[in-house]
Coordinates of C-alpha atoms in Angstrom, one line a residue:
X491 CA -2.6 4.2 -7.9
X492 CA 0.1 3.0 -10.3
X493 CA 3.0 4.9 -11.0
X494 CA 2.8 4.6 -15.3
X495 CA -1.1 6.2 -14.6
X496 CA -0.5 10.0 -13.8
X497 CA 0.9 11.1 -16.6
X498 CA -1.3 10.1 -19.2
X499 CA -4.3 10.9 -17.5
X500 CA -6.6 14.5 -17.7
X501 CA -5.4 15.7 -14.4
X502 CA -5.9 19.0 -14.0
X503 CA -5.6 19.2 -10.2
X504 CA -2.9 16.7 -9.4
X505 CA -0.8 18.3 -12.0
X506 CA -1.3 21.8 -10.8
X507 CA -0.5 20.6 -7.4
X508 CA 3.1 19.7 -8.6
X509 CA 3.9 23.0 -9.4
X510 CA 4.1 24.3 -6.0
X511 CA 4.8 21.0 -4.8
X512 CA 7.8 18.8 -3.9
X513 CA 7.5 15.1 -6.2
X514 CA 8.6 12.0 -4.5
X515 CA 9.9 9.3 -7.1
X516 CA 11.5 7.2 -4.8
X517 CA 8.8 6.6 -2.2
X518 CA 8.6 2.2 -1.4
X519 CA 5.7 0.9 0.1
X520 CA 4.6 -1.3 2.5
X521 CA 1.4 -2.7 4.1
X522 CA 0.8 -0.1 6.5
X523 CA 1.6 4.0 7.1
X524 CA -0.1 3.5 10.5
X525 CA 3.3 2.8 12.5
X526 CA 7.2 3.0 12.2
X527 CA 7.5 -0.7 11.8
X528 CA 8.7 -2.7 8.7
X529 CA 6.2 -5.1 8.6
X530 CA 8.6 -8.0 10.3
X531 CA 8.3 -6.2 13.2
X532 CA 4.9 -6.1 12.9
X533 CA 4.3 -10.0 12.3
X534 CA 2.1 -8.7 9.1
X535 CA 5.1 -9.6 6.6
X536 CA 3.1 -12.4 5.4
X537 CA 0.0 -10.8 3.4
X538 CA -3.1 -8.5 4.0
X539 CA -5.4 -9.2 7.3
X540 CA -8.8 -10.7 5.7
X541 CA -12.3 -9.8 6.7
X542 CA -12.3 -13.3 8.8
X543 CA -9.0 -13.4 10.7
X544 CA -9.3 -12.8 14.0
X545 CA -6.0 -10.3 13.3
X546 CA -5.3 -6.4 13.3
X547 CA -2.8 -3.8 14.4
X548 CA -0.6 -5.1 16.8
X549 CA -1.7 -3.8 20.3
X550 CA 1.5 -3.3 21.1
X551 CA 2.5 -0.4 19.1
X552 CA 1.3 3.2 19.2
X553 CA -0.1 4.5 16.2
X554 CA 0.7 8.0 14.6
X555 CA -2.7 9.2 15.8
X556 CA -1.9 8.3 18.6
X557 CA 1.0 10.2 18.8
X558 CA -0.5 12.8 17.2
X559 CA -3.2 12.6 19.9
X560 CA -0.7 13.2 22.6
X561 CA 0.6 16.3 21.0
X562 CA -2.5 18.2 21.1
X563 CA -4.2 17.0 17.8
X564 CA -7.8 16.5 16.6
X565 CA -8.1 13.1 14.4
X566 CA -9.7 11.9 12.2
X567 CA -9.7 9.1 9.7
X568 CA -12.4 8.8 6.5
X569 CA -11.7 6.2 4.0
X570 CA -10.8 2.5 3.5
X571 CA -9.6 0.8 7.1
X572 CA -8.2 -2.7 6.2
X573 CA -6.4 -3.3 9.1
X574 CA -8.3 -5.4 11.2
X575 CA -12.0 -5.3 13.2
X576 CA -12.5 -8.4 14.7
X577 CA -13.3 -7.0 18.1
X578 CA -13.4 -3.7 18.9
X579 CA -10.2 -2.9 20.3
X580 CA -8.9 -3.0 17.0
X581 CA -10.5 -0.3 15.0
X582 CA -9.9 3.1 14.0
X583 CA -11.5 4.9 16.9
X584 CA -9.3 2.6 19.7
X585 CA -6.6 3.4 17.6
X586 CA -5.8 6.4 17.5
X587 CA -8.8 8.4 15.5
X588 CA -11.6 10.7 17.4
X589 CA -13.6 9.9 14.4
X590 CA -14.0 7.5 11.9
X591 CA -16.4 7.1 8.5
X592 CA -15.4 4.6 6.0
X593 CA -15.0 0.3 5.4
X594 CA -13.2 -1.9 7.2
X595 CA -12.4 -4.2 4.8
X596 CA -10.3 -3.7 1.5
X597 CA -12.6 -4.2 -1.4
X598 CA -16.4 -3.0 -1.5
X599 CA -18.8 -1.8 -3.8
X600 CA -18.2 1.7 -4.9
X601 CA -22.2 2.2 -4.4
X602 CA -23.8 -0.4 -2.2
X603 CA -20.8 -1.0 -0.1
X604 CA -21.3 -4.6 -0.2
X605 CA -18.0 -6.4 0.3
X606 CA -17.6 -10.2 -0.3
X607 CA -14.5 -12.6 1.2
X608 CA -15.3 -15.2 -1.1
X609 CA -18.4 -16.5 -2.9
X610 CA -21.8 -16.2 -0.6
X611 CA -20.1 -14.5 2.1
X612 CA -20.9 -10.9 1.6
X613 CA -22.6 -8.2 4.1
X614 CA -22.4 -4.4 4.1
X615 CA -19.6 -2.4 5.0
X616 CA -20.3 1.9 5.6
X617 CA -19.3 2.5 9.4
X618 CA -19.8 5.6 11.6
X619 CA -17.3 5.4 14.2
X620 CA -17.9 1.8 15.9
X621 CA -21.5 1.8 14.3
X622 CA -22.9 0.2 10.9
X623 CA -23.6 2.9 9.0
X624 CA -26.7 1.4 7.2
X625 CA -28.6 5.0 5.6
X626 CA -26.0 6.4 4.1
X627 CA -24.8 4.4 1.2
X628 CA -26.0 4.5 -2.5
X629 CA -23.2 7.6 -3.2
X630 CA -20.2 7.0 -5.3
X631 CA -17.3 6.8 -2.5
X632 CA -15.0 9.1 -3.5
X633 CA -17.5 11.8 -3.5
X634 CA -18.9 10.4 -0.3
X635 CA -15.2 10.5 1.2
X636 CA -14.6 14.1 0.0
X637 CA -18.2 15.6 1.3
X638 CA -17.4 13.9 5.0
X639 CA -13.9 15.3 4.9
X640 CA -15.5 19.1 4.1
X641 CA -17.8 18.6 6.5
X642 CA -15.3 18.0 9.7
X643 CA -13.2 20.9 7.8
X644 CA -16.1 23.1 8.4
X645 CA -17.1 22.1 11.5
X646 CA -13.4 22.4 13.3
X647 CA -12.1 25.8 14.8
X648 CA -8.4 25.7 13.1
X649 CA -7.4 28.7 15.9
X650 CA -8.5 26.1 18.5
X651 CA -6.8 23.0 17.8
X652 CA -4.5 21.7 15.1
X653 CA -6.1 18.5 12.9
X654 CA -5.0 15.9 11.5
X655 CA -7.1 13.7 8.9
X656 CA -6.5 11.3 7.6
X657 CA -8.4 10.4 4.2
X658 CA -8.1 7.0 2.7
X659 CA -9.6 6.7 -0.8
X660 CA -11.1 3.7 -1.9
X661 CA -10.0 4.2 -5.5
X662 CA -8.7 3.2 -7.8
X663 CA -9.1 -0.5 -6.4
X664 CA -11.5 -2.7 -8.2
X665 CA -14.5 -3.1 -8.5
X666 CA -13.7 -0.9 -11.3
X667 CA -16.6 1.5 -10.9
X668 CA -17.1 5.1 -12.0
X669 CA -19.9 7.6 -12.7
X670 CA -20.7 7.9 -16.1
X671 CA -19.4 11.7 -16.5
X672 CA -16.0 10.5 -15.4
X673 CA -15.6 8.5 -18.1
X674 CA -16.9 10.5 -21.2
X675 CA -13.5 12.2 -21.7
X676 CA -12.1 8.6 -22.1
X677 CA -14.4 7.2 -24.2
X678 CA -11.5 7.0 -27.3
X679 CA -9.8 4.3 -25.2
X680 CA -10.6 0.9 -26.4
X681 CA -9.4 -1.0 -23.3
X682 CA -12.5 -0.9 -20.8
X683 CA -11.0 -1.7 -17.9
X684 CA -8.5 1.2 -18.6
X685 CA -11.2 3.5 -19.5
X686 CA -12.9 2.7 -16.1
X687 CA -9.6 3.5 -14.3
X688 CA -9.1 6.8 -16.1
X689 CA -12.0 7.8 -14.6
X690 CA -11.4 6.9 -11.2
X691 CA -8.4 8.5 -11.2
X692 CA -10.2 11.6 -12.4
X693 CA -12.8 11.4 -9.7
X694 CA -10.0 11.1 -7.3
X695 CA -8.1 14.6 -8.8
X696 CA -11.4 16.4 -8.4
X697 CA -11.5 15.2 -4.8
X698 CA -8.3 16.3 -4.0
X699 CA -9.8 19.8 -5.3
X700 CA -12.3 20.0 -3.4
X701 CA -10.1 18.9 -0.3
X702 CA -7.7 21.7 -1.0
X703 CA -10.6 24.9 -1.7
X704 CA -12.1 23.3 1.7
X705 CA -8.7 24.2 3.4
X706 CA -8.6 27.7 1.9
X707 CA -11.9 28.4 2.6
X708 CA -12.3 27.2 6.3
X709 CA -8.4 28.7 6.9
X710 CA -6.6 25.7 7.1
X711 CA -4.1 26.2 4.2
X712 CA -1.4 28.4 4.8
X713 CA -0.3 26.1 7.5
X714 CA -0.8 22.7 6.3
X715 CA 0.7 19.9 4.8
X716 CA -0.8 18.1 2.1
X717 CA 0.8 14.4 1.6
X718 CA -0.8 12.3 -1.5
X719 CA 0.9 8.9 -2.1
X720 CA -0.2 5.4 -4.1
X721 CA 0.3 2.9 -1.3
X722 CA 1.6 0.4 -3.9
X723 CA 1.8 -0.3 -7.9
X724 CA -0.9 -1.1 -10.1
X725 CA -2.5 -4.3 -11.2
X726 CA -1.9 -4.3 -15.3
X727 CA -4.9 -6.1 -16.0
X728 CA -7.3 -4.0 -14.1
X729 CA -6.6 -0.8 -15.9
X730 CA -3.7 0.2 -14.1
X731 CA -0.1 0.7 -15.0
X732 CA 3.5 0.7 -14.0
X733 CA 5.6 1.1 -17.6
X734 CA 7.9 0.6 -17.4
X735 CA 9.1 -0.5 -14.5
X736 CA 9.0 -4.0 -14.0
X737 CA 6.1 -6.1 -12.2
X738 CA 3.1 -5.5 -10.5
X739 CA 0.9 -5.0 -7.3
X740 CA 1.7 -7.7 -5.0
X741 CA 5.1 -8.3 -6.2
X742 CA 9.0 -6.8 -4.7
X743 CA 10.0 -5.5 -8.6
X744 CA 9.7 -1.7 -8.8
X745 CA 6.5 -1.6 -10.0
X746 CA 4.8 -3.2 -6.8
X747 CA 6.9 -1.0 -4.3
X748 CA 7.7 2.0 -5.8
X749 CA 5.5 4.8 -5.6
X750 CA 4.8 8.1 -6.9
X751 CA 3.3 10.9 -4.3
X752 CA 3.9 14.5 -3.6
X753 CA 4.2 17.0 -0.5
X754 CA 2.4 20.0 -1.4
X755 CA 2.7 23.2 1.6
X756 CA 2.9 26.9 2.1
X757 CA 5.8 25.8 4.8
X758 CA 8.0 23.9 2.1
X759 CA 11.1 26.0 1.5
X760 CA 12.3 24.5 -2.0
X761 CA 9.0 24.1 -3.7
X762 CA 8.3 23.0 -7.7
X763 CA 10.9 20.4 -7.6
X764 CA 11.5 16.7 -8.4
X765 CA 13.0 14.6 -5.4
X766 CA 15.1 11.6 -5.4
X767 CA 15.6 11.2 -1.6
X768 CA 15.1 7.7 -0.9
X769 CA 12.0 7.8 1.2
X770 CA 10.0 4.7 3.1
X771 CA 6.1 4.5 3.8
X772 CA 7.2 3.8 7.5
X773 CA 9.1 7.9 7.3
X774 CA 5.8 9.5 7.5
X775 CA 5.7 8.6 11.1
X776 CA 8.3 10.2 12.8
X777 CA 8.3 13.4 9.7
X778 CA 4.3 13.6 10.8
X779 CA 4.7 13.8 14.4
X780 CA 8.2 16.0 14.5
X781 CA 6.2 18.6 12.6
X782 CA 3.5 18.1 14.9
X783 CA 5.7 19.1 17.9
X784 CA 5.6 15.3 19.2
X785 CA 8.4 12.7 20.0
X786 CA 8.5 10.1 18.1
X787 CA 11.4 8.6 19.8
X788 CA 8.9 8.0 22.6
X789 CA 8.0 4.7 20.4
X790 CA 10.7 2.5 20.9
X791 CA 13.0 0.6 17.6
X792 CA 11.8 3.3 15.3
X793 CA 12.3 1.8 11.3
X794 CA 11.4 5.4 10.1
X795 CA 13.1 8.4 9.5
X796 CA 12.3 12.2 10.1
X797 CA 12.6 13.0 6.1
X798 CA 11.5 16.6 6.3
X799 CA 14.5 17.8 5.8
X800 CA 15.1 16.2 2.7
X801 CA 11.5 16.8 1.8
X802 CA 11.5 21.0 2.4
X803 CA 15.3 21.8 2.1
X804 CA 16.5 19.7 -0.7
X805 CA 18.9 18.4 2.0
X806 CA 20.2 14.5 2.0
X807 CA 17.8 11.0 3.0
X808 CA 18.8 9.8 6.4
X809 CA 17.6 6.5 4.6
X810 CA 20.3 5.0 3.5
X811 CA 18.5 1.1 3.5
X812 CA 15.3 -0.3 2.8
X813 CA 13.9 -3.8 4.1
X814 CA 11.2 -4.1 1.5
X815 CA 9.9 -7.6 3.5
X816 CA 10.6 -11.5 4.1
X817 CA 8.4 -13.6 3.8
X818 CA 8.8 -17.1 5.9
X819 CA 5.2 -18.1 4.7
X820 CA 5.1 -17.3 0.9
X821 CA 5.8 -20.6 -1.0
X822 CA 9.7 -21.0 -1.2
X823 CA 11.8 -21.3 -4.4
X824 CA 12.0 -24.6 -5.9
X825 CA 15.6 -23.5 -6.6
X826 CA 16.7 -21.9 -4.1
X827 CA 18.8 -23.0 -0.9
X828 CA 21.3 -22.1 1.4
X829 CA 24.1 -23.0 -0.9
X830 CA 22.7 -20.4 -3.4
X831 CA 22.8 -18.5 -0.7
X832 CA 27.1 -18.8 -0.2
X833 CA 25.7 -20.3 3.3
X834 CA 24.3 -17.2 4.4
X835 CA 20.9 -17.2 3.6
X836 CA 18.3 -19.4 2.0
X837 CA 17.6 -18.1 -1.2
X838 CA 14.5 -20.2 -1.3
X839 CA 12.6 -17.5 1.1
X840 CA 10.6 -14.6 -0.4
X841 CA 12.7 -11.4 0.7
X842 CA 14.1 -7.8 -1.2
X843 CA 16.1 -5.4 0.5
X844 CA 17.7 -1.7 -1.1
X845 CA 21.1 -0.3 0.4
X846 CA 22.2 2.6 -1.8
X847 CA 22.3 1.9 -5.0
X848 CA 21.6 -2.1 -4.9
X849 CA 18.5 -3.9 -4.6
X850 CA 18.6 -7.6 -3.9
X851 CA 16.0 -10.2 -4.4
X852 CA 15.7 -13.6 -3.0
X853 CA 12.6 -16.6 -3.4
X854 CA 10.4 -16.3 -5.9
X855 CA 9.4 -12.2 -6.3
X856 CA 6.2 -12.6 -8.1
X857 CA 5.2 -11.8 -11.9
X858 CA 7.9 -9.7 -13.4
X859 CA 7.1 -9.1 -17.2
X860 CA 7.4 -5.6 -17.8
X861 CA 3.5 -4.5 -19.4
X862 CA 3.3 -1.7 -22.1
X863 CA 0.0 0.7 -21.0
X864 CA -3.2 -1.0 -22.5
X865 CA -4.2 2.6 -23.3
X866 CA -1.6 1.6 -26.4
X867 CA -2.9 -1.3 -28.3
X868 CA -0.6 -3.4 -30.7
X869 CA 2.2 -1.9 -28.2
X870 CA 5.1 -3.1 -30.0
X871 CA 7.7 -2.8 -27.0
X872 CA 10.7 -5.0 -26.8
X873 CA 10.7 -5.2 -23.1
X874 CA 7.0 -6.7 -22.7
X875 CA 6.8 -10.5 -22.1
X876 CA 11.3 -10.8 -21.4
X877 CA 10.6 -12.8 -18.4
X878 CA 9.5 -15.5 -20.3
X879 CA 13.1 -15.5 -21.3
X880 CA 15.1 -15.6 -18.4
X881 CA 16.5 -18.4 -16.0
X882 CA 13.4 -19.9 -14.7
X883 CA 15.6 -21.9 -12.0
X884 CA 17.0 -18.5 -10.5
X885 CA 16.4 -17.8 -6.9
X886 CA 18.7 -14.6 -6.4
X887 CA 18.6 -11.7 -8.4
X888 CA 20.9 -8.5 -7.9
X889 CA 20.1 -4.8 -9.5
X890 CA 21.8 -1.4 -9.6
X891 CA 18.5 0.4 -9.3
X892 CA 19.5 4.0 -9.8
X893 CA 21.2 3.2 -13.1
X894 CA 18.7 0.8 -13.9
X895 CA 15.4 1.5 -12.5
X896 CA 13.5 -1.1 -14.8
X897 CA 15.3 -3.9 -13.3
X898 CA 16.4 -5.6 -16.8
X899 CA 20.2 -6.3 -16.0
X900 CA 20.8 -8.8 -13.9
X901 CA 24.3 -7.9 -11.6
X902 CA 23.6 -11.1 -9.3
X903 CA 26.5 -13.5 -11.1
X904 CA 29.4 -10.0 -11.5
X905 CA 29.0 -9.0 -8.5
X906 CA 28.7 -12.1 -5.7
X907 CA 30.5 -9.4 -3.3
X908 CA 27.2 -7.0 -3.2
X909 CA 25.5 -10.3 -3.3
X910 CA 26.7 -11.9 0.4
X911 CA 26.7 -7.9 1.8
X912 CA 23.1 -8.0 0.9
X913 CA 22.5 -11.3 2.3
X914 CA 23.9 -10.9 5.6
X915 CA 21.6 -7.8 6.0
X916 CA 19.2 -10.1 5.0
X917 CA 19.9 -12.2 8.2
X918 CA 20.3 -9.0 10.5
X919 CA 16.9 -8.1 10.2
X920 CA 16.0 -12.2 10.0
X921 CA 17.3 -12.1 13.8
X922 CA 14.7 -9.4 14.5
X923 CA 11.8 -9.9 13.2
X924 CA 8.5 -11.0 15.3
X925 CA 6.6 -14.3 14.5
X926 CA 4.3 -14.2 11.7
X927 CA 0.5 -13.7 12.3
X928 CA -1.8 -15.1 10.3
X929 CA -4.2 -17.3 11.2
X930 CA -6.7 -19.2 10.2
X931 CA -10.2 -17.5 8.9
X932 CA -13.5 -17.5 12.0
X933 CA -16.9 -18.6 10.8
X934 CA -18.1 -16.4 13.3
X935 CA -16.8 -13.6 11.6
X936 CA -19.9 -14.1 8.7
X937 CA -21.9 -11.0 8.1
X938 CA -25.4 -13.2 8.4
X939 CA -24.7 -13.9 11.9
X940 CA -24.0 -10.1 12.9
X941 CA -26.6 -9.1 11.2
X942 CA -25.6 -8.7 7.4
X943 CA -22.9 -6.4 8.0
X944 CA -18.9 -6.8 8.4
X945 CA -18.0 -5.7 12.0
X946 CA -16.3 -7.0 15.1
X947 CA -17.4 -10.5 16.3
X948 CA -15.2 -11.8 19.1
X949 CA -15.6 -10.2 23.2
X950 CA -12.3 -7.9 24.0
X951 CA -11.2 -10.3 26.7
X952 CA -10.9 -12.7 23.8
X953 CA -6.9 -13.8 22.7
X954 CA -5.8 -13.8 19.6
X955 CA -6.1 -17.6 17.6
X956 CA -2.2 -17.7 16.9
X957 CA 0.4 -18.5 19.6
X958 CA 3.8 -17.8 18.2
X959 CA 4.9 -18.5 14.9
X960 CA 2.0 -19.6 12.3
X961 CA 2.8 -23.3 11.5
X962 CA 0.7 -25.1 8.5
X963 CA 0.1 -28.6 8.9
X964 CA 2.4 -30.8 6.5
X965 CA -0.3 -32.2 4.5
X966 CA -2.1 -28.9 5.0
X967 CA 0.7 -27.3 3.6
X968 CA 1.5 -29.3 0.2
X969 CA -2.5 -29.3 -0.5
X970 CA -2.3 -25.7 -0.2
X971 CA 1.0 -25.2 -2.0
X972 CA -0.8 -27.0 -5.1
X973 CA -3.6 -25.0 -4.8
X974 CA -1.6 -22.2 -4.8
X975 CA 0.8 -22.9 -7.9
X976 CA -2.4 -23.8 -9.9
X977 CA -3.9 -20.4 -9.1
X978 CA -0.6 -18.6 -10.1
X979 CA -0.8 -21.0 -13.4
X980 CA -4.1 -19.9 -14.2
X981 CA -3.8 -15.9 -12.8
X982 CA -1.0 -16.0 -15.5
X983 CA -2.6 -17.7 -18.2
X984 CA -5.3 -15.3 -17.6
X985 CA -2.6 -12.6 -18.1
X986 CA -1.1 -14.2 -21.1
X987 CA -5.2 -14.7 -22.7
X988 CA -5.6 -10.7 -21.9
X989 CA -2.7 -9.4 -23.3
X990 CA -3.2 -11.3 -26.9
X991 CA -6.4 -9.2 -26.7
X992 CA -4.8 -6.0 -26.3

């Protein structure tokens, strides 16, 4: 969910929840809440895991589940996986979850399930634990979601065992799909594809809702803790919006990484406030499982923080830093090098990282136009469309992000000192990280050879494809490189085609 989309939304329930709840505006995301890991440590820093690698979850590392597991707790996860499935090791209920109801991969059909990974490769995806879950489809998600959670809700004794669930909705990511009755109420908007998200978002506030009246009824609430968070920025162009911070979903400007959420609980001891505590994706693990009674320094090189503190007392962030990735993989900089770089690092390599105040970013960061809401037509802002004015041949870019959030002033040139400070963090966490996993897609992975649905394929005494780090072929590699910069051209002359239209 994108951080410009709350507030001009009918949310009755999300904004009722911030009134007896704490609001995180400085919560940065990352690929997964799963584990205390920035995602080098992870070897996911180079994108998401698709339907047909033979990749998940690193075996390697306990999960919060897990943890939670040890500490006494009931699990459960309901919602959108996308972390894996190739064999069976790797799914939610060998990782940490009692039960599990939901997809495994990241995009499917609100209705049918179907997913596709590219043209004529499609099969179902609705799983029951490790099972296909082939009746129950045909119900809008979100409501299908929200009627399993109730249903364990009901069915758990509250007296006899704490719970944890874990509910992962598959909105507000395309296919933009809603039920009609959502989007009545936004039927003045003359952007479709933001009318359609308005009314996702709306199914999603009823959900929550529903969630919350479950807890009271069933006499879960008074002890609980509710956490709702985006897990990273909108896509403009598909209804969603981030104005007007800068960028978008799958990019390191604010508006792909920072995220709005809240903590709503009985046990909060400053509630109806606004926080700015600098706050990570990978803080919920160690926060979750301290409150839980666990030890989360039982998991060795922890990257999170224990934020509760900061969350229910007002008190400061132990997060001082943020490694928002690096990316060995993503196509380098044309301009950039290691003499950009003072000698310290090679500015040509996609990487951001936040100390205090300062954010730095290296490589190329992806689309950074700032976009007005398309819920505004004619939108006559002076920001939208700037980067078509700055330095194309820049590969380092420096921003004091508390003072300037909407990353418009450019510090990198004044201040070369924050610069190299930045840059040799940059390098400490190089020296760290794990090899890159990514490897190449399996044709046994197609749904028509496992019977039309999306599921594990390869035995458990099967290795992974990738040994070490993920090297491309040369010729491989400048073929795919092409490819690649002609997508971009045309994913922006797309954008450039849709916003005339607006």
């Amino acid at each position: 969910m994108s951080s410009g989309s709350v507030s001009l939304l009918f949310l009755p329930q999300l904004w009722s929840r911030r009134n007896t709840a704490e609001i995180m505006k400085e919560g940065l995301l990352c690929l997964c809440d799963l584990l205390p890991r920035y995602q080098i440590h992870t070897g996911l820093q180079h994108s998401i895991i698709r339907p047909r690698q033979p990749n998940c979850l690193p075996f390697d590392q306990v999960t919060l589940p897990q943890r939670l597991q040890e500490a006494g707790y009931s699990t459960h996860m309901v919602g959108k996986w996308h972390l894996g499935f190739y064999k069976k090791e790797c799914l939610p209920t060998r990782r940490g979850f009692d039960s599990y109801f939901g997809s495994l991969t990241g995009s499917v059909d609100y209705y049918t399930y179907k997913s596709c990974d590219g043209p004529g490769t499609c099969g179902f995806d609705l799983h029951e634990g490790e099972t296909v879950a082939w009746g129950q489809g045909g119900k809008y998600s979100t409501h299908l979601y929200t009627q399993r959670v109730r249903k364990i809700l009901a069915a758990h004794d509250p007296q006899a065992q704490p719970l944890f669930i874990y509910l992962s909705f598959q909105a507000v990511h395309t296919p933009l799909q809603s039920p009609p009755e959502y989007i009545y109420p936004y039927r003045g908007l003359g952007n479709v594809a933001r009318r359609k998200y308005a009314a996702m978002v709306s199914a999603v506030d009823e959900a929550v809702r529903n969630v919350t009246y479950a807890l009271r009824k069933y006499g879960y609430y008074q002890n609980s803790v509710i956490i709702f968070s985006t897990d990273n920025g909108g896509q403009p162009f598909s209804g969603g919006s981030n104005w007007p911070l800068r960028g978008r979903k799958g990019t390191y400007w604010e508006g792909g990484v920072r995220g709005l959420g809240f903590v709503h609980s009985p046990l909060l001891r400053r509630k109806r406030r606004v926080s700015k505590a600098l706050v990570h994706i990978t803080d919920w693990y160690p926060t979750l499982v301290g409150l839980a009674g666990g030890n989360a320094s039982l998991t060795e090189k922890l990257d999170g923080y224990d934020v509760w503190g900061a969350i229910s007392e007002g008190k400061e962030s132990p997060r001082l830093e943020i490694l928002h990735n690096i990316d060995p993989l993503y196509n380098p900089a044309r301009s950039g090098s290691l003499q950009n770089g003072y000698g310290i690092w090679n500015t040509a390599i996609q990487a951001s990282i936040r100390a205090g105040d300062w954010k730095l970013l290296t490589g190329d960061p992806g689309y950074g136009d700032w976009t007005p809401p398309q819920m505004l037509p004619g939108f006559p802002g002076s920001w939208w469309n700037l980067e078509r004015h700055l330095e194309p041949q820049k590969s380092v870019w420096l921003f004091n992000i508390s003072g300037d959030p909407y990353e418009r002033y450019d510090l990198a040139e004044q201040r070369p000192d924050v610069v190299k400070e930045l840059l040799a963090r940059l390098v400490f966490y190089n020296q760290t990280s794990v090899p890159v996993r990514y490897p190449s897609e399996d044709p046994r992975a197609d749904p028509d050879l496992n019977g039309g649905a999306w599921g594990p394929w390869a035995g458990d005494e099967e290795d992974e494809h990738w040994v070490g780090v993920y090297h491309k072929k040369s010729k491989d590699r400048k073929k795919k490189y092409k490819l690649s910069k002609t997508k971009s051209f045309f994913r922006r002359l797309n954008t450039r085609i849709m916003a005339n239209r607006i």
